[in-house]
mmCIF file of C-alpha atoms in Angstrom:
data_model
loop_
_atom_site.group_PDB
_atom_site.id
_atom_site.type_symbol
_atom_site.label_atom_id
_atom_site.label_comp_id
_atom_site.label_asym_id
_atom_site.label_seq_id
_atom_site.Cartn_x
_atom_site.Cartn_y
_atom_site.Cartn_z
ATOM 1 C CA MET A 30 45.593 63.541 -19.350
ATOM 2 C CA LYS A 31 48.558 61.506 -18.092
ATOM 3 C CA ARG A 32 46.794 58.341 -19.251
ATOM 4 C CA THR A 33 46.236 59.914 -22.677
ATOM 5 C CA ILE A 34 49.902 60.852 -23.021
ATOM 6 C CA THR A 35 50.930 57.338 -21.977
ATOM 7 C CA ILE A 36 48.664 55.841 -24.642
ATOM 8 C CA ILE A 37 50.138 58.125 -27.304
ATOM 9 C CA LEU A 38 53.725 57.312 -26.333
ATOM 10 C CA ALA A 39 53.014 53.603 -26.409
ATOM 11 C CA LEU A 40 51.382 53.866 -29.796
ATOM 12 C CA CYS A 41 54.256 55.896 -31.222
ATOM 13 C CA ALA A 42 56.487 52.883 -30.701
ATOM 14 C CA ILE A 43 54.362 51.016 -33.257
ATOM 15 C CA CYS A 44 55.472 51.228 -36.869
ATOM 16 C CA ILE A 45 54.010 49.626 -39.973
ATOM 17 C CA THR A 46 55.826 49.109 -43.233
ATOM 18 C CA GLY A 47 54.849 51.192 -46.235
ATOM 19 C CA PHE A 48 56.040 53.614 -48.846
ATOM 20 C CA SER A 49 58.818 56.074 -48.172
ATOM 21 C CA GLN A 50 58.445 59.721 -49.039
ATOM 22 C CA ASN A 51 60.004 60.836 -52.321
ATOM 23 C CA LYS A 52 62.481 63.541 -51.330
ATOM 24 C CA LYS A 53 62.069 65.192 -54.736
ATOM 25 C CA TYR A 54 58.300 65.484 -54.340
ATOM 26 C CA LYS A 55 56.911 69.018 -54.206
ATOM 27 C CA PRO A 56 53.242 69.587 -53.391
ATOM 28 C CA LEU A 57 51.187 71.632 -55.845
ATOM 29 C CA THR A 58 48.149 73.866 -55.520
ATOM 30 C CA SER A 59 46.308 71.138 -57.420
ATOM 31 C CA TRP A 60 47.740 68.406 -55.145
ATOM 32 C CA PRO A 61 48.092 69.944 -51.652
ATOM 33 C CA PHE A 62 49.095 66.828 -49.740
ATOM 34 C CA VAL A 63 52.032 65.777 -47.583
ATOM 35 C CA TYR A 64 52.642 62.663 -49.664
ATOM 36 C CA GLU A 65 52.997 62.264 -53.403
ATOM 37 C CA ASP A 66 50.512 59.385 -53.371
ATOM 38 C CA PHE A 67 47.795 58.145 -51.044
ATOM 39 C CA GLN A 68 49.469 55.310 -49.140
ATOM 40 C CA PRO A 69 48.621 52.453 -46.765
ATOM 41 C CA GLY A 70 48.507 53.523 -43.142
ATOM 42 C CA ARG A 71 46.879 53.078 -39.780
ATOM 43 C CA ILE A 72 44.840 55.314 -37.528
ATOM 44 C CA THR A 73 44.589 54.506 -33.833
ATOM 45 C CA THR A 74 41.898 56.311 -31.845
ATOM 46 C CA TYR A 75 41.956 57.435 -28.231
ATOM 47 C CA GLN A 76 39.500 54.616 -27.555
ATOM 48 C CA GLY A 77 42.162 52.115 -28.670
ATOM 49 C CA ALA A 78 40.624 51.131 -32.014
ATOM 50 C CA ALA A 79 43.196 50.511 -34.766
ATOM 51 C CA ILE A 80 41.900 51.065 -38.299
ATOM 52 C CA ASP A 81 43.978 50.144 -41.336
ATOM 53 C CA TYR A 82 43.516 52.108 -44.557
ATOM 54 C CA ASP A 83 44.696 51.247 -48.041
ATOM 55 C CA GLN A 84 44.993 54.926 -48.941
ATOM 56 C CA LEU A 85 45.844 57.711 -46.502
ATOM 57 C CA ASN A 86 47.297 61.185 -46.878
ATOM 58 C CA ILE A 87 47.412 64.501 -45.001
ATOM 59 C CA SER A 88 46.115 67.857 -46.193
ATOM 60 C CA LEU A 89 48.597 70.725 -46.241
ATOM 61 C CA ILE A 90 45.685 73.156 -46.237
ATOM 62 C CA ASN A 91 44.496 72.388 -42.723
ATOM 63 C CA GLY A 92 46.731 69.586 -41.418
ATOM 64 C CA LYS A 93 43.903 67.038 -41.372
ATOM 65 C CA PRO A 94 43.990 63.352 -42.389
ATOM 66 C CA LEU A 95 42.349 62.154 -45.583
ATOM 67 C CA PHE A 96 41.372 58.708 -46.821
ATOM 68 C CA ILE A 97 39.778 57.268 -49.943
ATOM 69 C CA LYS A 98 36.334 55.683 -49.926
ATOM 70 C CA ASP A 99 34.599 54.605 -53.140
ATOM 71 C CA GLY A 100 37.072 56.688 -55.120
ATOM 72 C CA LYS A 101 36.354 59.888 -53.184
ATOM 73 C CA ILE A 102 38.564 61.837 -50.780
ATOM 74 C CA MET A 103 37.084 61.757 -47.291
ATOM 75 C CA GLU A 104 38.056 63.319 -43.976
ATOM 76 C CA PRO A 105 37.709 61.347 -40.703
ATOM 77 C CA ASP A 106 37.151 62.995 -37.344
ATOM 78 C CA SER A 107 40.746 64.014 -36.612
ATOM 79 C CA LYS A 108 39.982 64.928 -32.997
ATOM 80 C CA THR A 109 39.506 61.234 -32.161
ATOM 81 C CA ILE A 110 42.950 60.298 -33.527
ATOM 82 C CA ALA A 111 45.664 59.377 -31.033
ATOM 83 C CA LEU A 112 48.148 58.255 -33.666
ATOM 84 C CA LEU A 113 48.379 58.124 -37.448
ATOM 85 C CA VAL A 114 51.155 56.108 -39.107
ATOM 86 C CA ILE A 115 52.098 56.272 -42.781
ATOM 87 C CA GLY A 116 55.209 54.303 -43.691
ATOM 88 C CA GLU A 117 57.932 55.255 -41.226
ATOM 89 C CA ASP A 118 56.215 58.509 -40.224
ATOM 90 C CA SER A 119 54.105 58.916 -37.089
ATOM 91 C CA TYR A 120 51.675 61.759 -36.369
ATOM 92 C CA ILE A 121 49.773 62.836 -33.287
ATOM 93 C CA SER A 122 46.861 65.253 -33.169
ATOM 94 C CA ALA A 123 46.591 68.655 -31.500
ATOM 95 C CA ASN A 124 43.100 70.135 -31.789
ATOM 96 C CA GLY A 125 42.543 68.043 -34.896
ATOM 97 C CA VAL A 126 45.750 69.116 -36.648
ATOM 98 C CA LEU A 127 48.274 66.349 -37.314
ATOM 99 C CA LEU A 128 51.829 66.876 -36.090
ATOM 100 C CA LYS A 129 54.740 64.778 -37.286
ATOM 101 C CA VAL A 130 56.694 63.161 -34.449
ATOM 102 C CA LEU A 131 60.378 64.086 -34.720
ATOM 103 C CA LYS A 132 61.423 62.539 -31.417
ATOM 104 C CA ASN A 133 59.588 60.618 -28.734
ATOM 105 C CA THR A 134 60.512 61.560 -25.181
ATOM 106 C CA LEU A 135 59.876 59.846 -21.876
ATOM 107 C CA LYS A 136 56.717 61.871 -21.324
ATOM 108 C CA SER A 137 55.770 63.453 -24.645
ATOM 109 C CA ALA A 138 57.244 64.321 -28.056
ATOM 110 C CA VAL A 139 58.996 66.918 -30.191
ATOM 111 C CA VAL A 140 56.823 67.534 -33.234
ATOM 112 C CA GLN A 141 56.606 69.386 -36.517
ATOM 113 C CA MET A 142 53.630 71.160 -38.053
ATOM 114 C CA GLU A 143 53.584 71.633 -41.826
ATOM 115 C CA ILE A 144 50.888 73.723 -43.440
ATOM 116 C CA VAL A 145 50.491 76.079 -46.383
ATOM 117 C CA ASP A 146 52.370 79.388 -46.006
ATOM 118 C CA ALA A 147 49.620 81.838 -46.903
ATOM 119 C CA GLU A 148 51.791 84.925 -46.567
ATOM 120 C CA ALA A 149 54.442 83.578 -48.935
ATOM 121 C CA MET A 150 51.778 82.441 -51.397
ATOM 122 C CA ASN A 151 50.204 85.884 -51.406
ATOM 123 C CA LYS A 152 53.545 87.582 -52.002
ATOM 124 C CA ALA A 153 54.327 85.197 -54.846
ATOM 125 C CA ASN A 154 50.785 85.639 -56.257
ATOM 126 C CA ILE A 155 50.468 81.869 -56.681
ATOM 127 C CA GLY A 156 47.193 80.375 -57.836
ATOM 128 C CA TYR A 157 44.839 79.892 -60.748
ATOM 129 C CA GLY A 158 44.728 83.567 -61.625
ATOM 130 C CA LYS A 159 43.744 84.278 -58.032
ATOM 131 C CA SER A 160 45.813 84.516 -54.903
ATOM 132 C CA SER A 161 43.178 85.203 -52.257
ATOM 133 C CA LEU A 162 43.674 83.097 -49.149
ATOM 134 C CA ALA A 163 41.121 82.551 -46.424
ATOM 135 C CA SER A 164 42.296 82.219 -42.850
ATOM 136 C CA THR A 165 41.095 79.301 -40.756
ATOM 137 C CA GLN A 166 39.861 79.559 -37.192
ATOM 138 C CA ASN A 167 41.622 76.545 -35.739
ATOM 139 C CA VAL A 168 45.161 76.856 -37.063
ATOM 140 C CA SER A 169 47.681 79.697 -36.915
ATOM 141 C CA ALA A 170 48.038 79.608 -40.710
ATOM 142 C CA SER A 171 45.769 80.189 -43.686
ATOM 143 C CA ALA A 172 44.175 77.952 -46.244
ATOM 144 C CA LEU A 173 43.970 78.101 -50.011
ATOM 145 C CA SER A 174 40.783 79.561 -51.418
ATOM 146 C CA PHE A 175 41.277 79.462 -55.170
ATOM 147 C CA GLU A 176 40.599 75.806 -56.061
ATOM 148 C CA PHE A 177 39.147 74.641 -52.764
ATOM 149 C CA GLU A 178 36.785 77.113 -51.175
ATOM 150 C CA VAL A 179 37.504 77.320 -47.462
ATOM 151 C CA VAL A 180 34.587 77.952 -45.164
ATOM 152 C CA ASN A 181 34.223 78.182 -41.393
ATOM 153 C CA ALA A 182 36.707 76.296 -39.194
ATOM 154 C CA GLY A 183 38.792 75.129 -42.126
ATOM 155 C CA VAL A 184 36.157 72.891 -43.719
ATOM 156 C CA ILE A 185 36.910 72.642 -47.419
ATOM 157 C CA ASP A 186 33.849 72.735 -49.630
ATOM 158 C CA GLY A 187 34.470 70.777 -52.822
ATOM 159 C CA PHE A 188 37.619 69.064 -51.494
ATOM 160 C CA ASN A 189 36.172 66.662 -48.982
ATOM 161 C CA ASN A 190 34.267 64.098 -51.068
ATOM 162 C CA LYS A 191 36.126 65.133 -54.231
ATOM 163 C CA GLY A 192 36.975 62.364 -56.688
ATOM 164 C CA LEU A 193 40.561 61.106 -56.500
ATOM 165 C CA ASP A 194 40.705 60.307 -60.221
ATOM 166 C CA THR A 195 39.634 63.853 -61.072
ATOM 167 C CA MET A 196 42.356 65.298 -58.876
ATOM 168 C CA LYS A 197 44.971 63.018 -60.392
ATOM 169 C CA GLN A 198 44.005 64.157 -63.883
ATOM 170 C CA ASP A 199 44.543 67.786 -62.858
ATOM 171 C CA LYS A 200 47.546 67.038 -60.653
ATOM 172 C CA GLU A 201 50.223 68.614 -62.853
ATOM 173 C CA SER A 202 48.205 71.724 -63.668
ATOM 174 C CA GLY A 203 48.933 73.527 -60.399
ATOM 175 C CA GLU A 204 51.678 75.799 -59.153
ATOM 176 C CA THR A 205 54.217 74.892 -56.488
ATOM 177 C CA LEU A 206 52.609 74.999 -53.066
ATOM 178 C CA VAL A 207 54.632 76.978 -50.542
ATOM 179 C CA THR A 208 54.500 75.402 -47.090
ATOM 180 C CA LYS A 209 55.841 76.366 -43.692
ATOM 181 C CA ARG A 210 57.326 73.885 -41.239
ATOM 182 C CA SER A 211 57.229 74.780 -37.564
ATOM 183 C CA ILE A 212 58.946 72.709 -34.896
ATOM 184 C CA GLY A 213 57.523 72.595 -31.403
ATOM 185 C CA ILE A 214 56.656 70.437 -28.432
ATOM 186 C CA TYR A 215 53.512 68.465 -27.683
ATOM 187 C CA TYR A 216 52.244 69.589 -24.292
ATOM 188 C CA LYS A 217 48.923 68.471 -22.817
ATOM 189 C CA GLY A 218 47.288 68.093 -26.200
ATOM 190 C CA MET A 219 48.649 71.366 -27.563
ATOM 191 C CA PHE A 220 51.270 72.322 -30.135
ATOM 192 C CA VAL A 221 53.675 74.795 -28.533
ATOM 193 C CA PRO A 222 56.060 76.470 -31.016
ATOM 194 C CA ALA A 223 59.739 76.073 -30.180
ATOM 195 C CA THR A 224 60.390 79.603 -28.963
ATOM 196 C CA ARG A 225 61.273 80.886 -25.528
ATOM 197 C CA TYR A 226 58.295 83.246 -25.645
ATOM 198 C CA ASP A 227 55.728 80.535 -26.454
ATOM 199 C CA VAL A 228 57.087 78.097 -23.879
ATOM 200 C CA LEU A 229 57.143 80.670 -21.077
ATOM 201 C CA ASN A 230 53.565 81.652 -21.900
ATOM 202 C CA ILE A 231 52.152 78.160 -21.403
ATOM 203 C CA PHE A 232 49.287 78.492 -18.955
ATOM 204 C CA GLY A 233 49.872 77.084 -15.487
ATOM 205 C CA ILE A 234 53.632 76.504 -15.571
ATOM 206 C CA ASP A 235 56.136 77.804 -13.034
ATOM 207 C CA LYS A 236 57.825 80.391 -15.240
ATOM 208 C CA ASP A 237 60.741 80.990 -12.880
ATOM 209 C CA ALA A 238 61.500 77.268 -12.651
ATOM 210 C CA VAL A 239 61.324 76.912 -16.423
ATOM 211 C CA LYS A 240 63.603 79.928 -16.927
ATOM 212 C CA ASP A 241 66.120 78.417 -14.509
ATOM 213 C CA PHE A 242 65.988 75.076 -16.334
ATOM 214 C CA ILE A 243 66.489 76.711 -19.733
ATOM 215 C CA LYS A 244 69.490 78.602 -18.395
ATOM 216 C CA ALA A 245 71.031 75.699 -16.478
ATOM 217 C CA GLU A 246 70.630 73.219 -19.338
ATOM 218 C CA LYS A 247 71.569 75.799 -21.998
ATOM 219 C CA ILE A 248 68.470 74.883 -23.965
ATOM 220 C CA LYS A 249 68.625 75.790 -27.646
ATOM 221 C CA PHE A 250 65.189 76.047 -29.206
ATOM 222 C CA ASN A 251 66.408 74.900 -32.619
ATOM 223 C CA LYS A 252 67.785 71.616 -31.255
ATOM 224 C CA VAL A 253 65.426 68.624 -31.152
ATOM 225 C CA ASP A 254 67.281 66.916 -28.302
ATOM 226 C CA ASP A 255 67.139 70.083 -26.196
ATOM 227 C CA LEU A 256 63.412 70.416 -26.841
ATOM 228 C CA ALA A 257 62.983 66.792 -25.745
ATOM 229 C CA LYS A 258 64.622 67.619 -22.404
ATOM 230 C CA LEU A 259 62.483 70.716 -22.059
ATOM 231 C CA VAL A 260 59.123 69.061 -22.672
ATOM 232 C CA ASP A 261 59.893 66.288 -20.184
ATOM 233 C CA PHE A 262 60.845 68.920 -17.603
ATOM 234 C CA LEU A 263 57.555 70.729 -18.203
ATOM 235 C CA TYR A 264 55.632 67.550 -17.440
ATOM 236 C CA GLY A 265 57.645 66.996 -14.278
ATOM 237 C CA GLU A 266 57.818 70.491 -12.851
#
């Protein structure tokens, strides 16, 4: 595991040029992606292979990467991904879900998960005349079920292998997609939400030592720099 973390940290120092995210962009139910357009990017696997793509994006339904092949939207095996880079943004994978790197640390990273907010969508009754949302098994959030039928383990029937041109034609027909951003730390391949409760319930840690560190360092769980100190302590304790 230490070797894996070292590989990830080294890769996170790599950056390729590309498009910047439009700050005014808002994802739609008909276009549920992190980026307004599919953009050039690079995927590096745990085996060290670096694969450049002309068109990459990330699904907000299940946090998985997407690429274009022969005009169709395809999904690679996200569990083999050590690093994904689009423009100035870097992502690492936890159980196949991509997490945006907010800050690299000496031993790990502070990250952000962004995925559809099913509860908010249900309350707002957003969708194509339907607001039913199906929960996924792998992520602590739910996935849209009105346009893209979600089946077991977050696989999207009718979305993977869907034509990009068709989606672009229908792009403006959707409603605003409500998403939820959660900040956390990357610890031994897992996303740990930035709360005292979640950190202290990490399996195998010395809870008393971690409590003492949090108190001594006056760790604030909404501060990225404090979380960076905390995750490095967890790897060293």
